[in-house]
CSV table of C-alpha atoms in Angstrom, one decimal:
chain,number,residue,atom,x,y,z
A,1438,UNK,CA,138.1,-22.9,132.4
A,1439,UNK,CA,140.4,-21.8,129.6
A,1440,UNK,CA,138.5,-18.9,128.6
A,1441,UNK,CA,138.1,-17.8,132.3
A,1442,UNK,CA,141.3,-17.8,133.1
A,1443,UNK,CA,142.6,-16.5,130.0
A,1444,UNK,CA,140.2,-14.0,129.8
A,1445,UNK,CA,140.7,-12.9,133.6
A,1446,UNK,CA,144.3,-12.5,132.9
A,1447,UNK,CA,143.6,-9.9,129.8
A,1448,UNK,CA,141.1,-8.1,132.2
A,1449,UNK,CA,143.8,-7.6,135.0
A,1450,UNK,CA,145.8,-6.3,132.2
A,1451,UNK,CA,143.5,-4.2,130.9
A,1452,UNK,CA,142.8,-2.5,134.1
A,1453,UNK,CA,146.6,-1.8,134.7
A,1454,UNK,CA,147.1,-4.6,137.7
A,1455,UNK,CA,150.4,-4.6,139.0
A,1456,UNK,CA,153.7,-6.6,136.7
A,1457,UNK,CA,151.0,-7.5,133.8
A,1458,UNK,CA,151.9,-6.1,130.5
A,1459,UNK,CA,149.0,-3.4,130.8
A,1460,UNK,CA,150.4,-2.1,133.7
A,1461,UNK,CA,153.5,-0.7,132.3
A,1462,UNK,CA,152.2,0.6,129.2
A,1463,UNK,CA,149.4,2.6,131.3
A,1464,UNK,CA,152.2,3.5,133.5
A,1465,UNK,CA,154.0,4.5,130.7
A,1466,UNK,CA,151.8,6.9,129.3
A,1467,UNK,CA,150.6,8.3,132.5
A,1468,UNK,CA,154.1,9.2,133.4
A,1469,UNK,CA,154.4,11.5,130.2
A,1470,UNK,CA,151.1,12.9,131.0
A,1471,UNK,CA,151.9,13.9,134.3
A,1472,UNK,CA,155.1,15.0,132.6
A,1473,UNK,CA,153.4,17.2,130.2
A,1474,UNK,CA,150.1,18.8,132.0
A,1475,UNK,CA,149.2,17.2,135.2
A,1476,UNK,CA,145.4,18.0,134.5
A,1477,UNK,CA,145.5,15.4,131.4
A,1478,UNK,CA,147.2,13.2,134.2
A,1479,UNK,CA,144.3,13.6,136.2
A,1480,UNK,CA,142.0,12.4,133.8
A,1481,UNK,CA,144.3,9.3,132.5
A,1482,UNK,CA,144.2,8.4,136.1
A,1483,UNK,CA,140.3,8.8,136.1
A,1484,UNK,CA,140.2,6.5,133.0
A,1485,UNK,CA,142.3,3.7,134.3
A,1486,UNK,CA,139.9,3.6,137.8
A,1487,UNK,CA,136.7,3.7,135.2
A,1488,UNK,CA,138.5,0.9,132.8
A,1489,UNK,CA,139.2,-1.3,136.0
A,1490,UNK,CA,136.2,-0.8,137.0
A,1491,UNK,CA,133.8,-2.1,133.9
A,1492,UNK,CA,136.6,-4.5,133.2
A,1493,UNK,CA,136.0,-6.6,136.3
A,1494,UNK,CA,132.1,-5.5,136.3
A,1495,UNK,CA,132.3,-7.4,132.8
A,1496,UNK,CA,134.2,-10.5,134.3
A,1497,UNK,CA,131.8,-10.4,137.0
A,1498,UNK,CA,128.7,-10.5,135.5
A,1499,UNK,CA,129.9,-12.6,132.8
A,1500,UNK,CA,131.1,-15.8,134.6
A,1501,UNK,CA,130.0,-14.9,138.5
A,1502,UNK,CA,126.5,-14.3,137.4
A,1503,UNK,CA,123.2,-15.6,136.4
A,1504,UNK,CA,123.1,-16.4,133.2
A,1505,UNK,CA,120.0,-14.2,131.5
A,1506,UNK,CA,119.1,-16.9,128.6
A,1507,UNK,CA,119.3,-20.5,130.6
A,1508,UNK,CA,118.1,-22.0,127.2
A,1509,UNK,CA,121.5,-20.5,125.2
A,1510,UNK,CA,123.6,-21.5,128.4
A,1511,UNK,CA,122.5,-25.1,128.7
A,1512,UNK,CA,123.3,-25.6,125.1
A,1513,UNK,CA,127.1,-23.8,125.7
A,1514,UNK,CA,129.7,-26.0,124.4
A,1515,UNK,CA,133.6,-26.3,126.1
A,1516,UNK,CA,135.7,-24.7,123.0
A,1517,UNK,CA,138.2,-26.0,121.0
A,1518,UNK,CA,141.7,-25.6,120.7
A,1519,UNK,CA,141.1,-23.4,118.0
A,1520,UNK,CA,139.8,-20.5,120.4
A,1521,UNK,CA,141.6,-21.4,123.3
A,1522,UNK,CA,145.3,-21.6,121.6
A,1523,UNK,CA,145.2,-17.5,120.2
A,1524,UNK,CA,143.9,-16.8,124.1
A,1525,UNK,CA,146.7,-18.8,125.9
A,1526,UNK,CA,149.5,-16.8,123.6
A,1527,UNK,CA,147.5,-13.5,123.9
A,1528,UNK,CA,147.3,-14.2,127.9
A,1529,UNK,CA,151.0,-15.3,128.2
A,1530,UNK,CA,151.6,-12.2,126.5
A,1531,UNK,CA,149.4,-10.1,128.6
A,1532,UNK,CA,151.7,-11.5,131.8
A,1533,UNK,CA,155.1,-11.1,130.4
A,1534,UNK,CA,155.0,-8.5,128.1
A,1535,UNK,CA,155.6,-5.9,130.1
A,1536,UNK,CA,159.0,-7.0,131.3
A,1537,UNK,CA,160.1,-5.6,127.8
A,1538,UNK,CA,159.4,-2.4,129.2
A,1539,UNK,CA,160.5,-2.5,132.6
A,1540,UNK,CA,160.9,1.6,134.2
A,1541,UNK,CA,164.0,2.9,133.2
A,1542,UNK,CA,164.3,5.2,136.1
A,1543,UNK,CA,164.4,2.4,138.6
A,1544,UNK,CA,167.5,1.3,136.7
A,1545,UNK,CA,165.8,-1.3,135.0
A,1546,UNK,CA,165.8,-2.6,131.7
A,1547,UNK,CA,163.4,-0.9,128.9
A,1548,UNK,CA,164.0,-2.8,125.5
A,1549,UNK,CA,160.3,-1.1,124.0
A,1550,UNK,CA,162.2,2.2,124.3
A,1551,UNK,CA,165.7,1.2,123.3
A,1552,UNK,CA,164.3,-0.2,120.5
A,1553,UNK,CA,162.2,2.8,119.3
A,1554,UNK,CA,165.2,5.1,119.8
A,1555,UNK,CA,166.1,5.8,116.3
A,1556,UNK,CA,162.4,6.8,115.4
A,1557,UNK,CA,162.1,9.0,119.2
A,1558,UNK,CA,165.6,10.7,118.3
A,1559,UNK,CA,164.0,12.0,115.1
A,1560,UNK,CA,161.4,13.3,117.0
A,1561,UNK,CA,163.7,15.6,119.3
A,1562,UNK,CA,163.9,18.3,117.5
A,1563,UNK,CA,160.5,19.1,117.7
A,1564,UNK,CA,159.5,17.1,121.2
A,1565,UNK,CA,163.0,18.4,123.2
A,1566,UNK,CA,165.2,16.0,124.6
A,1567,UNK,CA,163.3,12.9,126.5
A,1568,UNK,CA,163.5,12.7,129.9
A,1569,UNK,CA,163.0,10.4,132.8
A,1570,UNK,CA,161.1,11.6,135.8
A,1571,UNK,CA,163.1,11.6,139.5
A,1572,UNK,CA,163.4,8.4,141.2
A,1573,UNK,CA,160.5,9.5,144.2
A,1574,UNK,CA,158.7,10.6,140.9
A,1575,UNK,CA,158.3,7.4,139.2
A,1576,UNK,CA,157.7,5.3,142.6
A,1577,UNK,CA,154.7,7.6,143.1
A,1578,UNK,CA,153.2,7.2,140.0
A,1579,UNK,CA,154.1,3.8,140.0
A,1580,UNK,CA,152.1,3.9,143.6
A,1581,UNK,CA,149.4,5.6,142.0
A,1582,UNK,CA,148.8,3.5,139.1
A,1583,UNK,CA,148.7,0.4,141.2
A,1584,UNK,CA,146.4,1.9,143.4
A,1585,UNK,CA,144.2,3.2,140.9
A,1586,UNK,CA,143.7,-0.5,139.5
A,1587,UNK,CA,143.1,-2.1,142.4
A,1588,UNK,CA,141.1,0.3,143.8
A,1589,UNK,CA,138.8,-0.1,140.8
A,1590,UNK,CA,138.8,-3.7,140.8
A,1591,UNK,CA,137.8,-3.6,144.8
A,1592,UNK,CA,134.9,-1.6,143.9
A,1593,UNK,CA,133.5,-3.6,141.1
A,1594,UNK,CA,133.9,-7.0,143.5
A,1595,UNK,CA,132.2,-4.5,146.5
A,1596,UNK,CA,128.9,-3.2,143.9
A,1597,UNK,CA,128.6,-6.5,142.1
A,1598,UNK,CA,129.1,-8.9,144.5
A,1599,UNK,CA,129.0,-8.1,148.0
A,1600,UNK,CA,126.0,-5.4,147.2
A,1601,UNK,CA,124.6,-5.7,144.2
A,1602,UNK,CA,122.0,-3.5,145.4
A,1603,UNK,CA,123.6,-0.9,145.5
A,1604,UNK,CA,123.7,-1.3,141.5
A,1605,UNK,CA,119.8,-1.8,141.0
A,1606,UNK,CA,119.0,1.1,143.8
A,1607,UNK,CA,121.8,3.4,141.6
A,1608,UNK,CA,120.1,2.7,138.4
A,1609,UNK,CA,116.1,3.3,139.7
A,1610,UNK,CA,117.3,6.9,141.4
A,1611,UNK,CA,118.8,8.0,138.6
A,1612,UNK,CA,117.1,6.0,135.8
A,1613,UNK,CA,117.2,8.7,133.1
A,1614,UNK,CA,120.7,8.8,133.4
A,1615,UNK,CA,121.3,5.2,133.4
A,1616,UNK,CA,119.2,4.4,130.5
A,1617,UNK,CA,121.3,7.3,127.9
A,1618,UNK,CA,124.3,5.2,129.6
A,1619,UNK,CA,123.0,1.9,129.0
A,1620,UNK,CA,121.7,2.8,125.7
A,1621,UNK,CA,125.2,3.6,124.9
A,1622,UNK,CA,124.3,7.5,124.5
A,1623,UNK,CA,122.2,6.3,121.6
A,1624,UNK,CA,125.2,6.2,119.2
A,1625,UNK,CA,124.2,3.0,118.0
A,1626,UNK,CA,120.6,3.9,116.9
A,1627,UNK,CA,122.0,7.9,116.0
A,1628,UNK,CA,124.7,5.8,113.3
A,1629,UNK,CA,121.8,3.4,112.1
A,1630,UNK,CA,119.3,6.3,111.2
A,1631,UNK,CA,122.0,9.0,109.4
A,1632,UNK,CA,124.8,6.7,108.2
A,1633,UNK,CA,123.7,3.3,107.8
A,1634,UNK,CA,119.7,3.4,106.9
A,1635,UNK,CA,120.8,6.0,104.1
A,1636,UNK,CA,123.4,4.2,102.7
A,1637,UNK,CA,121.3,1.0,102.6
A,1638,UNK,CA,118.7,2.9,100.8
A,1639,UNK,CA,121.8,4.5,98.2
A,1640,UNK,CA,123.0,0.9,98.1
A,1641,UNK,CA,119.0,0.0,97.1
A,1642,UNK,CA,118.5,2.5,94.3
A,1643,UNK,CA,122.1,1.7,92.7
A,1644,UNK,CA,121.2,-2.0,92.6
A,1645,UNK,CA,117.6,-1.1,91.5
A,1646,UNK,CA,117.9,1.9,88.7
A,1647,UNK,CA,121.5,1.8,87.6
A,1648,UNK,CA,123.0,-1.9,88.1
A,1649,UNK,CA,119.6,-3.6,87.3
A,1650,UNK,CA,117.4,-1.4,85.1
A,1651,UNK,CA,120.1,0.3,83.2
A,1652,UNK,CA,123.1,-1.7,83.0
A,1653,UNK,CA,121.3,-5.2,83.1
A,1654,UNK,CA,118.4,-4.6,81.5
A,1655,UNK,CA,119.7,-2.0,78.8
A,1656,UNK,CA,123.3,-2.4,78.9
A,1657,UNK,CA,123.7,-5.9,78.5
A,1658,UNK,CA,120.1,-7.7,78.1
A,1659,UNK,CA,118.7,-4.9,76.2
A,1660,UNK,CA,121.3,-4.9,73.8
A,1661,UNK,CA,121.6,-8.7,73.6
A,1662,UNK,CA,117.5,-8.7,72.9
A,1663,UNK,CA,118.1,-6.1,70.0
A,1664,UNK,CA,121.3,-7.9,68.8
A,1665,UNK,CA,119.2,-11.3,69.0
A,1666,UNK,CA,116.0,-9.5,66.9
A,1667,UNK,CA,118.3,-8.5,64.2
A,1668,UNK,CA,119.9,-11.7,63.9
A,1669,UNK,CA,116.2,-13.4,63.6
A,1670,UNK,CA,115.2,-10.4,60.9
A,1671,UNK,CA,118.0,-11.1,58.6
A,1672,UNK,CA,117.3,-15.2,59.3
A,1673,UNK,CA,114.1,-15.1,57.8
A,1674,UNK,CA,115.7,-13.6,54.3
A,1675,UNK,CA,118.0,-16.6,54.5
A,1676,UNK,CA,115.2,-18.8,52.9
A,1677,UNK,CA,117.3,-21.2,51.0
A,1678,UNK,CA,115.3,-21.0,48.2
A,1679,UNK,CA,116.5,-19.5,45.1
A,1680,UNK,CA,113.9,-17.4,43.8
A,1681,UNK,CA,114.2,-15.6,46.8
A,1682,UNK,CA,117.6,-14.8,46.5
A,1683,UNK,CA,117.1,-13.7,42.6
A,1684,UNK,CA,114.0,-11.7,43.6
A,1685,UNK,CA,116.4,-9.5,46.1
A,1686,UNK,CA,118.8,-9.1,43.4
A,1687,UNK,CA,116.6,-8.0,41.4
A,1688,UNK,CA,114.9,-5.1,44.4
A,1689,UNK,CA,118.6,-4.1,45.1
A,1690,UNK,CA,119.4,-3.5,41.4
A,1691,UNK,CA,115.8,-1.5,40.8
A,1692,UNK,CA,116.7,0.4,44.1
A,1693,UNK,CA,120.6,1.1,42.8
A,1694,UNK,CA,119.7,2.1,39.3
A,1695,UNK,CA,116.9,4.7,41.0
A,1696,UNK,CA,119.0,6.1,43.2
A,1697,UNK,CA,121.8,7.0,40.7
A,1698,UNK,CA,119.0,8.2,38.1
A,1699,UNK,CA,117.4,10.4,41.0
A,1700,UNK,CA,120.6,12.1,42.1
């Protein structure tokens, strides 16, 4: 039930709905976009119906439908306070965090922006002087926003719940384009084949030809072997028996007196 809730509550802010922290920040920024070029507006507004949308289709499918693997679901465990703590805080926040940044042109109170005045007043000089839309603005695209969220959420309860059909009969009419979207637009397998496959087979021949073979097996045990052969060379001359020793004197001396004679 925790995660349910908790998780519904970050989905309704995530697609904007009304007084939840999301739906001030999207508000936020849509208002400067329709500010700046009403055509980026457009497509914000776009955005937020297609992020309400898959939001709720996620909830939807997630706890509203049938599971797809009853062996993993049966053997589902409630979770512990350890999950469920972060996701109260994060939720609580997700409801109330967005009276920090209540509209300023309704005469409300914007603490996000008063706080972040020192940094935006540097910024003036090359932005202009911020500005706050007209009164009828803001209520319209406080309007929109709203009705952009809910509107999205509506048509996720209306295609996978009240028709799901019209989901399955979607994806079989235009299958070719379902299957790039549900394959992601094959990003996935596209990053595999030219990032990571070629970096696992880099990673391969570093650990193979210049960690193993040269600096383990030259480097450090190859030089180790030839320190450990010279060791056992000069051992064996380490006889402990005198005559040995004179007998090397002696070689050393012949070799000596040769060498200065020869010169």
């Amino acid at each position: 039930p925790v995660t349910y809730w908790t998780f519904l509550i970050g989905g309704l802010a995530l697609s904007g709905f009304p007084l939840t922290a999301g739906f001030f920040s999207k508000d936020e920024i849509l208002a400067k976009a329709y500010e700046f070029n009403f055509l980026l507006y457009a497509i914000g507004l776009f955005t937020a119906l297609l992020t309400a949308f898959y939001t709720f289709r996620a909830i939807i499918l997630t706890f509203h439908g049938q599971p797809k693997d009853r062996k993993l679901y049966d053997s589902a465990h409630r979770e512990s306070s350890v999950m469920t703590t972060p996701l109260v805080v994060l939720a609580a926040l997700s409801l109330l965090g967005g009276l920090m940044g209540l509209p300023a042109a309704l005469g409300l109170p914007n603490w996000i922006e008063g706080w972040l005045e020192p940094i935006l007043e540097a910024g003036q000089s090359l932005t202009g002087e911020m500005r706050h839309a007209a009164l009828g603005t803001e209520v319209m695209l406080i309007l929109a926003s709203s009705v952009i969220a809910i509107l999205g959420i509506t048509a996720a309860w209306w295609v996978y719940v009240k028709n799901p059909q019209i989901a399955e009969r979607v994806a079989a009419k235009y299958h070719s384009a379902y299957t790039v979207l549900f394959n992601k637009y094959y990003i996935d397998e596209i990053y595999n084949k030219l990032i990571v496959e070629p970096g696992k087979a880099l990673g391969r021949f570093f650990y193979r030809v210049i960690d193993k073979a040269f600096i383990d097996d030259v480097m450090v045990d190859g030089l180790a072997k030839v320190t450990k052969g010279f060791g056992a060379t000069v051992s064996g001359w380490q006889s402990g028996y005198i005559g040995n020793y004179v007998m090397g004197i002696f070689v050393g001396s012949v070799v000596i007196v040769v060498y200065f004679f020869l010169r």
